[in-house]
Amino acid sequence: HGLGIACLRRSPVPRDSFIYISEPYENMPAALAGLQAGDKLIKIDDMECYGIKVSEASNKLRGVPGTTLQVVVERNNEQITLDITRQDIHIPAVSLATVLQDSIGYIAFSDFSVNSSQEFLVALDDMIQNKRIGFLVASIHTGSAQSLFKPLVREASHLDSGFFIFPGGRLNSQN
């Protein structure tokens, strides 16, 4: 339950001890209210955000669906105050499943959860049944996600497909 955003601290050095919005998820309360990637969290309700841990900010942003909190962010040296109502949040594990040229299937993961393998299999099965793919590229960006990918491949092995699955990173050095 929350606003549907990812937060991070840009730098571990004390000169910038603020937390930033790294991604407001599409069609979630934060994005609908106008929060943007790069917004600096100044205040959540009555809690000042300077120097707090990302986990503290995340815990404060979560809460009972239907309750409203006030968030103050800084964007372009201007403070913006928003009242945002929390909702049940579900971020799909598969953010994109499409067929590129030459029968190349592409599945991009946005998150890993208990439903990841099921969402992967549904997307893969749809591609096999309806789109005639011969090669699959799976885009996975974090080390923990890559380690979780191995069971997904095992689960997909019952599909008589002969696909090669490539868990790649954002940087060439991760591939």
Short mmCIF file of N, CA and C in Angstrom, two decimals:
data_model
loop_
_atom_site.label_atom_id
_atom_site.label_comp_id
_atom_site.label_asym_id
_atom_site.label_seq_id
_atom_site.Cartn_x
_atom_site.Cartn_y
_atom_site.Cartn_z
N HIS A 1 0.85 -1.17 0.00
CA HIS A 1 0.00 0.00 0.00
C HIS A 1 0.90 1.23 0.00
N GLY A 2 0.62 2.14 -0.89
CA GLY A 2 1.46 3.32 -0.94
C GLY A 2 1.14 4.21 -2.12
N LEU A 3 2.22 4.80 -2.70
CA LEU A 3 2.06 5.79 -3.76
C LEU A 3 2.51 5.30 -5.12
N GLY A 4 3.27 4.20 -5.16
CA GLY A 4 3.75 3.70 -6.43
C GLY A 4 4.96 4.44 -6.94
N ILE A 5 5.99 4.56 -6.09
CA ILE A 5 7.24 5.21 -6.50
C ILE A 5 8.42 4.42 -5.99
N ALA A 6 9.55 4.61 -6.65
CA ALA A 6 10.83 4.10 -6.17
C ALA A 6 11.66 5.31 -5.76
N CYS A 7 12.36 5.18 -4.63
CA CYS A 7 13.19 6.27 -4.11
C CYS A 7 14.63 5.80 -3.98
N LEU A 8 15.55 6.76 -4.02
CA LEU A 8 16.96 6.44 -3.83
C LEU A 8 17.70 7.64 -3.28
N ARG A 9 18.88 7.36 -2.74
CA ARG A 9 19.80 8.42 -2.33
C ARG A 9 20.84 8.49 -3.43
N ARG A 10 21.03 9.64 -4.02
CA ARG A 10 21.93 9.78 -5.17
C ARG A 10 23.39 9.60 -4.80
N SER A 11 23.73 9.98 -3.59
CA SER A 11 25.14 9.95 -3.22
C SER A 11 25.27 9.56 -1.76
N PRO A 12 26.23 8.71 -1.45
CA PRO A 12 26.43 8.35 -0.05
C PRO A 12 27.14 9.43 0.76
N VAL A 13 27.62 10.47 0.09
CA VAL A 13 28.36 11.52 0.80
C VAL A 13 27.40 12.47 1.49
N PRO A 14 27.78 12.99 2.65
CA PRO A 14 26.89 13.83 3.45
C PRO A 14 26.44 15.13 2.79
N ARG A 15 27.15 15.64 1.78
CA ARG A 15 26.77 16.92 1.20
C ARG A 15 25.40 16.88 0.52
N ASP A 16 24.94 15.68 0.16
CA ASP A 16 23.61 15.57 -0.43
C ASP A 16 22.87 14.46 0.29
N SER A 17 22.31 14.78 1.42
CA SER A 17 21.64 13.79 2.25
C SER A 17 20.14 13.76 2.03
N PHE A 18 19.73 14.03 0.82
CA PHE A 18 18.31 13.96 0.48
C PHE A 18 18.00 12.67 -0.27
N ILE A 19 16.75 12.34 -0.29
CA ILE A 19 16.26 11.19 -1.03
C ILE A 19 15.52 11.73 -2.25
N TYR A 20 15.67 11.03 -3.37
CA TYR A 20 15.07 11.46 -4.63
C TYR A 20 14.09 10.41 -5.15
N ILE A 21 13.13 10.87 -5.90
CA ILE A 21 12.22 9.97 -6.59
C ILE A 21 12.99 9.45 -7.80
N SER A 22 13.18 8.14 -7.88
CA SER A 22 13.87 7.59 -9.04
C SER A 22 12.88 7.18 -10.12
N GLU A 23 11.69 6.77 -9.71
CA GLU A 23 10.69 6.38 -10.70
C GLU A 23 9.29 6.43 -10.10
N PRO A 24 8.44 7.29 -10.63
CA PRO A 24 7.01 7.20 -10.28
C PRO A 24 6.37 6.24 -11.29
N TYR A 25 5.76 5.18 -10.79
CA TYR A 25 5.20 4.17 -11.68
C TYR A 25 3.93 4.68 -12.36
N GLU A 26 3.85 4.39 -13.64
CA GLU A 26 2.76 4.87 -14.49
C GLU A 26 1.40 4.48 -13.91
N ASN A 27 0.48 5.44 -13.94
CA ASN A 27 -0.90 5.26 -13.47
C ASN A 27 -1.03 4.93 -11.99
N MET A 28 -0.02 5.24 -11.22
CA MET A 28 -0.06 5.07 -9.77
C MET A 28 -0.26 6.45 -9.13
N PRO A 29 -0.66 6.50 -7.86
CA PRO A 29 -0.99 7.79 -7.22
C PRO A 29 0.09 8.85 -7.35
N ALA A 30 1.36 8.49 -7.17
CA ALA A 30 2.44 9.48 -7.25
C ALA A 30 2.52 10.12 -8.62
N ALA A 31 2.48 9.30 -9.66
CA ALA A 31 2.56 9.82 -11.03
C ALA A 31 1.32 10.64 -11.36
N LEU A 32 0.17 10.16 -10.95
CA LEU A 32 -1.08 10.88 -11.24
C LEU A 32 -1.12 12.23 -10.52
N ALA A 33 -0.45 12.32 -9.36
CA ALA A 33 -0.41 13.58 -8.61
C ALA A 33 0.63 14.55 -9.17
N GLY A 34 1.55 14.02 -10.01
CA GLY A 34 2.53 14.91 -10.62
C GLY A 34 3.96 14.73 -10.16
N LEU A 35 4.26 13.75 -9.29
CA LEU A 35 5.64 13.52 -8.91
C LEU A 35 6.41 13.03 -10.13
N GLN A 36 7.69 13.44 -10.22
CA GLN A 36 8.53 13.10 -11.36
C GLN A 36 9.86 12.54 -10.90
N ALA A 37 10.47 11.72 -11.77
CA ALA A 37 11.81 11.23 -11.49
C ALA A 37 12.73 12.44 -11.31
N GLY A 38 13.56 12.39 -10.28
CA GLY A 38 14.47 13.50 -10.00
C GLY A 38 13.97 14.46 -8.95
N ASP A 39 12.69 14.38 -8.59
CA ASP A 39 12.17 15.24 -7.51
C ASP A 39 12.89 14.90 -6.20
N LYS A 40 13.28 15.94 -5.48
CA LYS A 40 13.95 15.77 -4.18
C LYS A 40 12.89 15.79 -3.08
N LEU A 41 12.87 14.74 -2.25
CA LEU A 41 11.90 14.70 -1.14
C LEU A 41 12.36 15.64 -0.03
N ILE A 42 11.53 16.62 0.27
CA ILE A 42 11.82 17.59 1.32
C ILE A 42 11.09 17.21 2.61
N LYS A 43 9.82 16.82 2.47
CA LYS A 43 9.01 16.55 3.65
C LYS A 43 7.90 15.57 3.29
N ILE A 44 7.62 14.64 4.20
CA ILE A 44 6.49 13.72 4.08
C ILE A 44 5.63 13.94 5.32
N ASP A 45 4.44 14.49 5.14
CA ASP A 45 3.61 14.94 6.26
C ASP A 45 4.44 15.83 7.16
N ASP A 46 4.65 15.46 8.40
CA ASP A 46 5.40 16.32 9.33
C ASP A 46 6.87 15.91 9.46
N MET A 47 7.32 14.96 8.67
CA MET A 47 8.68 14.45 8.79
C MET A 47 9.60 15.10 7.75
N GLU A 48 10.64 15.78 8.23
CA GLU A 48 11.66 16.35 7.35
C GLU A 48 12.49 15.20 6.78
N CYS A 49 12.84 15.27 5.52
CA CYS A 49 13.51 14.14 4.86
C CYS A 49 15.03 14.27 4.77
N TYR A 50 15.58 15.40 5.18
CA TYR A 50 17.03 15.56 5.12
C TYR A 50 17.71 14.59 6.09
N GLY A 51 18.61 13.76 5.56
CA GLY A 51 19.41 12.88 6.40
C GLY A 51 18.74 11.58 6.81
N ILE A 52 17.50 11.34 6.42
CA ILE A 52 16.85 10.09 6.82
C ILE A 52 17.24 8.97 5.85
N LYS A 53 17.02 7.74 6.28
CA LYS A 53 17.30 6.58 5.44
C LYS A 53 16.18 6.42 4.40
N VAL A 54 16.52 5.81 3.27
CA VAL A 54 15.52 5.54 2.23
C VAL A 54 14.41 4.67 2.80
N SER A 55 14.77 3.71 3.65
CA SER A 55 13.75 2.83 4.25
C SER A 55 12.79 3.61 5.13
N GLU A 56 13.27 4.64 5.83
CA GLU A 56 12.38 5.47 6.65
C GLU A 56 11.38 6.23 5.78
N ALA A 57 11.87 6.78 4.69
CA ALA A 57 10.98 7.51 3.77
C ALA A 57 9.96 6.54 3.17
N SER A 58 10.42 5.38 2.74
CA SER A 58 9.51 4.38 2.16
C SER A 58 8.44 3.96 3.14
N ASN A 59 8.83 3.73 4.38
CA ASN A 59 7.85 3.34 5.40
C ASN A 59 6.82 4.44 5.65
N LYS A 60 7.26 5.68 5.62
CA LYS A 60 6.34 6.80 5.84
C LYS A 60 5.39 6.97 4.65
N LEU A 61 5.87 6.67 3.44
CA LEU A 61 5.03 6.80 2.25
C LEU A 61 3.98 5.70 2.17
N ARG A 62 4.28 4.54 2.77
CA ARG A 62 3.31 3.44 2.78
C ARG A 62 2.27 3.70 3.85
N GLY A 63 1.13 3.04 3.67
CA GLY A 63 0.09 3.18 4.68
C GLY A 63 -1.22 2.60 4.19
N VAL A 64 -2.25 2.84 4.95
CA VAL A 64 -3.56 2.30 4.67
C VAL A 64 -4.12 2.91 3.38
N PRO A 65 -4.56 2.06 2.44
CA PRO A 65 -5.16 2.60 1.22
C PRO A 65 -6.34 3.51 1.55
N GLY A 66 -6.43 4.60 0.81
CA GLY A 66 -7.50 5.57 1.04
C GLY A 66 -7.10 6.71 1.95
N THR A 67 -5.96 6.57 2.65
CA THR A 67 -5.49 7.67 3.50
C THR A 67 -4.61 8.60 2.67
N THR A 68 -4.61 9.87 3.03
CA THR A 68 -3.89 10.88 2.28
C THR A 68 -2.71 11.39 3.08
N LEU A 69 -1.61 11.65 2.39
CA LEU A 69 -0.47 12.27 3.03
C LEU A 69 -0.02 13.45 2.17
N GLN A 70 0.72 14.33 2.80
CA GLN A 70 1.23 15.51 2.10
C GLN A 70 2.71 15.31 1.84
N VAL A 71 3.11 15.51 0.60
CA VAL A 71 4.51 15.36 0.20
C VAL A 71 4.99 16.69 -0.35
N VAL A 72 6.14 17.13 0.14
CA VAL A 72 6.78 18.34 -0.38
C VAL A 72 8.05 17.90 -1.10
N VAL A 73 8.16 18.27 -2.37
CA VAL A 73 9.34 17.95 -3.16
C VAL A 73 9.93 19.24 -3.70
N GLU A 74 11.20 19.15 -4.10
CA GLU A 74 11.85 20.28 -4.77
C GLU A 74 12.17 19.87 -6.19
N ARG A 75 11.77 20.73 -7.13
CA ARG A 75 12.03 20.51 -8.55
C ARG A 75 12.43 21.85 -9.15
N ASN A 76 13.57 21.90 -9.81
CA ASN A 76 14.06 23.14 -10.42
C ASN A 76 14.10 24.29 -9.42
N ASN A 77 14.61 24.00 -8.22
CA ASN A 77 14.75 24.98 -7.13
C ASN A 77 13.42 25.56 -6.66
N GLU A 78 12.33 24.88 -6.93
CA GLU A 78 11.01 25.31 -6.49
C GLU A 78 10.37 24.20 -5.66
N GLN A 79 9.81 24.56 -4.51
CA GLN A 79 9.12 23.57 -3.68
C GLN A 79 7.68 23.41 -4.13
N ILE A 80 7.26 22.14 -4.22
CA ILE A 80 5.91 21.79 -4.66
C ILE A 80 5.29 20.93 -3.58
N THR A 81 4.08 21.29 -3.15
CA THR A 81 3.36 20.54 -2.13
C THR A 81 2.20 19.79 -2.80
N LEU A 82 2.14 18.48 -2.54
CA LEU A 82 1.10 17.64 -3.14
C LEU A 82 0.42 16.81 -2.06
N ASP A 83 -0.89 16.72 -2.12
CA ASP A 83 -1.65 15.79 -1.29
C ASP A 83 -1.94 14.56 -2.13
N ILE A 84 -1.50 13.40 -1.65
CA ILE A 84 -1.61 12.17 -2.44
C ILE A 84 -2.29 11.09 -1.60
N THR A 85 -3.24 10.40 -2.20
CA THR A 85 -3.97 9.33 -1.51
C THR A 85 -3.35 7.99 -1.84
N ARG A 86 -3.05 7.23 -0.79
CA ARG A 86 -2.45 5.91 -0.96
C ARG A 86 -3.44 4.93 -1.57
N GLN A 87 -2.89 3.95 -2.29
CA GLN A 87 -3.69 2.89 -2.90
C GLN A 87 -2.98 1.56 -2.73
N ASP A 88 -3.71 0.47 -3.00
CA ASP A 88 -3.06 -0.82 -3.15
C ASP A 88 -2.21 -0.72 -4.41
N ILE A 89 -0.97 -1.15 -4.31
CA ILE A 89 -0.05 -1.02 -5.43
C ILE A 89 0.35 -2.41 -5.92
N HIS A 90 0.20 -2.61 -7.21
CA HIS A 90 0.71 -3.83 -7.86
C HIS A 90 1.53 -3.39 -9.06
N ILE A 91 2.81 -3.69 -9.01
CA ILE A 91 3.70 -3.36 -10.11
C ILE A 91 3.94 -4.66 -10.88
N PRO A 92 3.51 -4.72 -12.14
CA PRO A 92 3.69 -5.97 -12.88
C PRO A 92 5.16 -6.31 -13.04
N ALA A 93 5.48 -7.60 -12.94
CA ALA A 93 6.86 -8.05 -13.11
C ALA A 93 7.31 -7.86 -14.56
N VAL A 94 6.44 -8.16 -15.49
CA VAL A 94 6.77 -8.01 -16.91
C VAL A 94 6.23 -6.66 -17.37
N SER A 95 7.16 -5.76 -17.69
CA SER A 95 6.75 -4.42 -18.11
C SER A 95 6.53 -4.32 -19.61
N LEU A 96 7.14 -5.24 -20.37
CA LEU A 96 6.99 -5.20 -21.82
C LEU A 96 7.20 -6.60 -22.37
N ALA A 97 6.32 -7.03 -23.24
CA ALA A 97 6.47 -8.29 -23.96
C ALA A 97 6.04 -8.02 -25.39
N THR A 98 7.00 -8.12 -26.31
CA THR A 98 6.71 -7.78 -27.70
C THR A 98 7.55 -8.63 -28.63
N VAL A 99 7.21 -8.62 -29.89
CA VAL A 99 7.99 -9.30 -30.90
C VAL A 99 8.65 -8.24 -31.77
N LEU A 100 9.97 -8.33 -31.87
CA LEU A 100 10.74 -7.41 -32.70
C LEU A 100 10.88 -8.02 -34.10
N GLN A 101 11.67 -7.45 -34.91
CA GLN A 101 11.86 -7.98 -36.27
C GLN A 101 12.46 -9.38 -36.25
N ASP A 102 12.26 -10.10 -37.33
CA ASP A 102 12.83 -11.43 -37.53
C ASP A 102 12.48 -12.43 -36.43
N SER A 103 11.25 -12.36 -35.94
CA SER A 103 10.74 -13.32 -34.94
C SER A 103 11.53 -13.33 -33.64
N ILE A 104 12.03 -12.17 -33.24
CA ILE A 104 12.75 -12.07 -31.96
C ILE A 104 11.77 -11.57 -30.91
N GLY A 105 11.56 -12.39 -29.90
CA GLY A 105 10.71 -11.99 -28.78
C GLY A 105 11.52 -11.22 -27.76
N TYR A 106 10.90 -10.27 -27.11
CA TYR A 106 11.59 -9.45 -26.10
C TYR A 106 10.68 -9.32 -24.89
N ILE A 107 11.19 -9.71 -23.73
CA ILE A 107 10.45 -9.56 -22.47
C ILE A 107 11.32 -8.74 -21.53
N ALA A 108 10.77 -7.65 -21.02
CA ALA A 108 11.47 -6.78 -20.07
C ALA A 108 10.81 -6.90 -18.71
N PHE A 109 11.62 -7.08 -17.70
CA PHE A 109 11.13 -7.17 -16.32
C PHE A 109 11.31 -5.83 -15.62
N SER A 110 10.28 -5.39 -14.92
CA SER A 110 10.38 -4.16 -14.15
C SER A 110 10.59 -4.44 -12.68
N ASP A 111 10.19 -5.61 -12.23
CA ASP A 111 10.24 -5.93 -10.81
C ASP A 111 10.19 -7.44 -10.67
N PHE A 112 10.64 -7.94 -9.55
CA PHE A 112 10.53 -9.37 -9.27
C PHE A 112 9.74 -9.55 -7.99
N SER A 113 8.75 -10.44 -8.08
CA SER A 113 7.88 -10.72 -6.93
C SER A 113 7.45 -12.17 -7.01
N VAL A 114 6.53 -12.55 -6.14
CA VAL A 114 6.05 -13.92 -6.14
C VAL A 114 5.34 -14.27 -7.44
N ASN A 115 4.84 -13.29 -8.17
CA ASN A 115 4.14 -13.54 -9.42
C ASN A 115 5.03 -13.48 -10.65
N SER A 116 6.32 -13.23 -10.49
CA SER A 116 7.21 -13.03 -11.64
C SER A 116 7.22 -14.22 -12.58
N SER A 117 7.37 -15.41 -12.03
CA SER A 117 7.47 -16.57 -12.91
C SER A 117 6.17 -16.78 -13.68
N GLN A 118 5.04 -16.58 -13.02
CA GLN A 118 3.75 -16.75 -13.70
C GLN A 118 3.58 -15.71 -14.80
N GLU A 119 3.94 -14.46 -14.53
CA GLU A 119 3.82 -13.41 -15.55
C GLU A 119 4.76 -13.68 -16.72
N PHE A 120 5.96 -14.18 -16.43
CA PHE A 120 6.91 -14.54 -17.48
C PHE A 120 6.34 -15.64 -18.36
N LEU A 121 5.80 -16.69 -17.73
CA LEU A 121 5.26 -17.81 -18.50
C LEU A 121 4.06 -17.40 -19.34
N VAL A 122 3.21 -16.54 -18.83
CA VAL A 122 2.05 -16.06 -19.60
C VAL A 122 2.53 -15.28 -20.82
N ALA A 123 3.51 -14.38 -20.62
CA ALA A 123 4.02 -13.59 -21.75
C ALA A 123 4.71 -14.48 -22.77
N LEU A 124 5.51 -15.43 -22.30
CA LEU A 124 6.21 -16.33 -23.20
C LEU A 124 5.24 -17.22 -23.96
N ASP A 125 4.27 -17.77 -23.25
CA ASP A 125 3.29 -18.64 -23.89
C ASP A 125 2.49 -17.87 -24.95
N ASP A 126 2.14 -16.62 -24.65
CA ASP A 126 1.43 -15.79 -25.62
C ASP A 126 2.27 -15.59 -26.88
N MET A 127 3.56 -15.34 -26.69
CA MET A 127 4.44 -15.17 -27.85
C MET A 127 4.53 -16.45 -28.68
N ILE A 128 4.66 -17.56 -28.01
CA ILE A 128 4.78 -18.84 -28.72
C ILE A 128 3.50 -19.16 -29.47
N GLN A 129 2.38 -19.01 -28.80
CA GLN A 129 1.10 -19.39 -29.40
C GLN A 129 0.66 -18.45 -30.51
N ASN A 130 0.90 -17.15 -30.34
CA ASN A 130 0.31 -16.17 -31.26
C ASN A 130 1.28 -15.44 -32.17
N LYS A 131 2.55 -15.47 -31.86
CA LYS A 131 3.45 -14.59 -32.61
C LYS A 131 4.60 -15.30 -33.29
N ARG A 132 4.72 -16.59 -33.10
CA ARG A 132 5.75 -17.38 -33.78
C ARG A 132 7.15 -16.79 -33.62
N ILE A 133 7.66 -16.86 -32.43
CA ILE A 133 9.02 -16.37 -32.20
C ILE A 133 9.99 -17.54 -32.25
N GLY A 134 11.22 -17.25 -32.61
CA GLY A 134 12.26 -18.27 -32.65
C GLY A 134 13.42 -17.96 -31.74
N PHE A 135 13.41 -16.80 -31.17
CA PHE A 135 14.51 -16.35 -30.31
C PHE A 135 13.91 -15.41 -29.27
N LEU A 136 14.38 -15.51 -28.04
CA LEU A 136 13.85 -14.66 -26.98
C LEU A 136 14.97 -13.95 -26.26
N VAL A 137 14.80 -12.65 -26.04
CA VAL A 137 15.71 -11.85 -25.23
C VAL A 137 14.93 -11.40 -24.01
N ALA A 138 15.47 -11.68 -22.84
CA ALA A 138 14.85 -11.23 -21.59
C ALA A 138 15.75 -10.17 -20.97
N SER A 139 15.19 -9.01 -20.68
CA SER A 139 15.95 -7.89 -20.14
C SER A 139 15.79 -7.86 -18.62
N ILE A 140 16.90 -8.12 -17.93
CA ILE A 140 16.92 -8.17 -16.47
C ILE A 140 18.07 -7.30 -16.02
N HIS A 141 17.81 -6.40 -15.06
CA HIS A 141 18.82 -5.38 -14.77
C HIS A 141 19.56 -5.48 -13.45
N THR A 142 19.14 -6.31 -12.53
CA THR A 142 19.84 -6.34 -11.25
C THR A 142 20.37 -7.72 -10.97
N GLY A 143 21.43 -7.79 -10.18
CA GLY A 143 22.01 -9.08 -9.83
C GLY A 143 21.02 -9.99 -9.15
N SER A 144 20.23 -9.45 -8.23
CA SER A 144 19.24 -10.29 -7.53
C SER A 144 18.19 -10.80 -8.51
N ALA A 145 17.81 -9.97 -9.48
CA ALA A 145 16.84 -10.40 -10.48
C ALA A 145 17.44 -11.49 -11.35
N GLN A 146 18.73 -11.36 -11.69
CA GLN A 146 19.37 -12.38 -12.52
C GLN A 146 19.41 -13.71 -11.80
N SER A 147 19.66 -13.70 -10.49
CA SER A 147 19.68 -14.97 -9.76
C SER A 147 18.29 -15.57 -9.67
N LEU A 148 17.26 -14.73 -9.66
CA LEU A 148 15.90 -15.24 -9.65
C LEU A 148 15.46 -15.74 -11.01
N PHE A 149 16.20 -15.37 -12.07
CA PHE A 149 15.80 -15.74 -13.41
C PHE A 149 16.00 -17.23 -13.67
N LYS A 150 16.99 -17.86 -13.05
CA LYS A 150 17.27 -19.27 -13.30
C LYS A 150 16.05 -20.15 -13.05
N PRO A 151 15.32 -19.98 -11.94
CA PRO A 151 14.10 -20.79 -11.77
C PRO A 151 13.05 -20.52 -12.84
N LEU A 152 13.00 -19.29 -13.35
CA LEU A 152 12.03 -18.98 -14.41
C LEU A 152 12.35 -19.79 -15.67
N VAL A 153 13.62 -19.91 -15.99
CA VAL A 153 14.02 -20.68 -17.15
C VAL A 153 13.63 -22.15 -16.95
N ARG A 154 13.87 -22.68 -15.73
CA ARG A 154 13.48 -24.06 -15.45
C ARG A 154 11.98 -24.24 -15.61
N GLU A 155 11.21 -23.26 -15.12
CA GLU A 155 9.75 -23.36 -15.23
C GLU A 155 9.30 -23.31 -16.68
N ALA A 156 10.03 -22.58 -17.51
CA ALA A 156 9.66 -22.46 -18.93
C ALA A 156 10.15 -23.64 -19.75
N SER A 157 10.95 -24.51 -19.16
CA SER A 157 11.55 -25.59 -19.92
C SER A 157 10.53 -26.59 -20.46
N HIS A 158 9.34 -26.63 -19.88
CA HIS A 158 8.32 -27.55 -20.39
C HIS A 158 7.77 -27.09 -21.74
N LEU A 159 8.03 -25.83 -22.11
CA LEU A 159 7.57 -25.33 -23.40
C LEU A 159 8.50 -25.87 -24.48
N ASP A 160 7.96 -26.50 -25.47
CA ASP A 160 8.76 -27.09 -26.54
C ASP A 160 9.12 -25.98 -27.53
N SER A 161 10.13 -25.18 -27.16
CA SER A 161 10.39 -23.98 -27.94
C SER A 161 11.81 -23.87 -28.48
N GLY A 162 12.80 -24.33 -27.76
CA GLY A 162 14.17 -24.18 -28.22
C GLY A 162 14.66 -22.75 -28.21
N PHE A 163 14.27 -21.96 -27.24
CA PHE A 163 14.66 -20.56 -27.16
C PHE A 163 15.96 -20.39 -26.39
N PHE A 164 16.70 -19.36 -26.77
CA PHE A 164 17.87 -18.93 -26.01
C PHE A 164 17.45 -17.71 -25.20
N ILE A 165 17.69 -17.73 -23.90
CA ILE A 165 17.28 -16.62 -23.04
C ILE A 165 18.53 -15.94 -22.50
N PHE A 166 18.63 -14.64 -22.72
CA PHE A 166 19.81 -13.86 -22.39
C PHE A 166 19.51 -12.88 -21.28
N PRO A 167 20.00 -13.13 -20.05
CA PRO A 167 19.81 -12.15 -18.98
C PRO A 167 20.86 -11.06 -19.04
N GLY A 168 20.53 -9.92 -19.61
CA GLY A 168 21.48 -8.83 -19.79
C GLY A 168 21.30 -7.73 -18.78
N GLY A 169 22.34 -6.92 -18.61
CA GLY A 169 22.29 -5.78 -17.70
C GLY A 169 22.20 -4.48 -18.45
N ARG A 170 22.14 -3.38 -17.71
CA ARG A 170 22.07 -2.06 -18.31
C ARG A 170 23.39 -1.65 -18.93
N LEU A 171 24.49 -2.17 -18.36
CA LEU A 171 25.81 -1.81 -18.85
C LEU A 171 26.40 -2.99 -19.62
N ASN A 172 27.18 -2.71 -20.64
CA ASN A 172 27.80 -3.80 -21.40
C ASN A 172 28.62 -4.69 -20.51
N SER A 173 29.26 -4.13 -19.47
CA SER A 173 30.10 -4.93 -18.59
C SER A 173 29.29 -5.93 -17.77
N GLN A 174 27.95 -5.75 -17.69
CA GLN A 174 27.10 -6.66 -16.94
C GLN A 174 26.62 -7.81 -17.80
N ASN A 175 26.80 -7.76 -19.10
CA ASN A 175 26.27 -8.78 -20.00
C ASN A 175 27.18 -9.99 -20.08
#
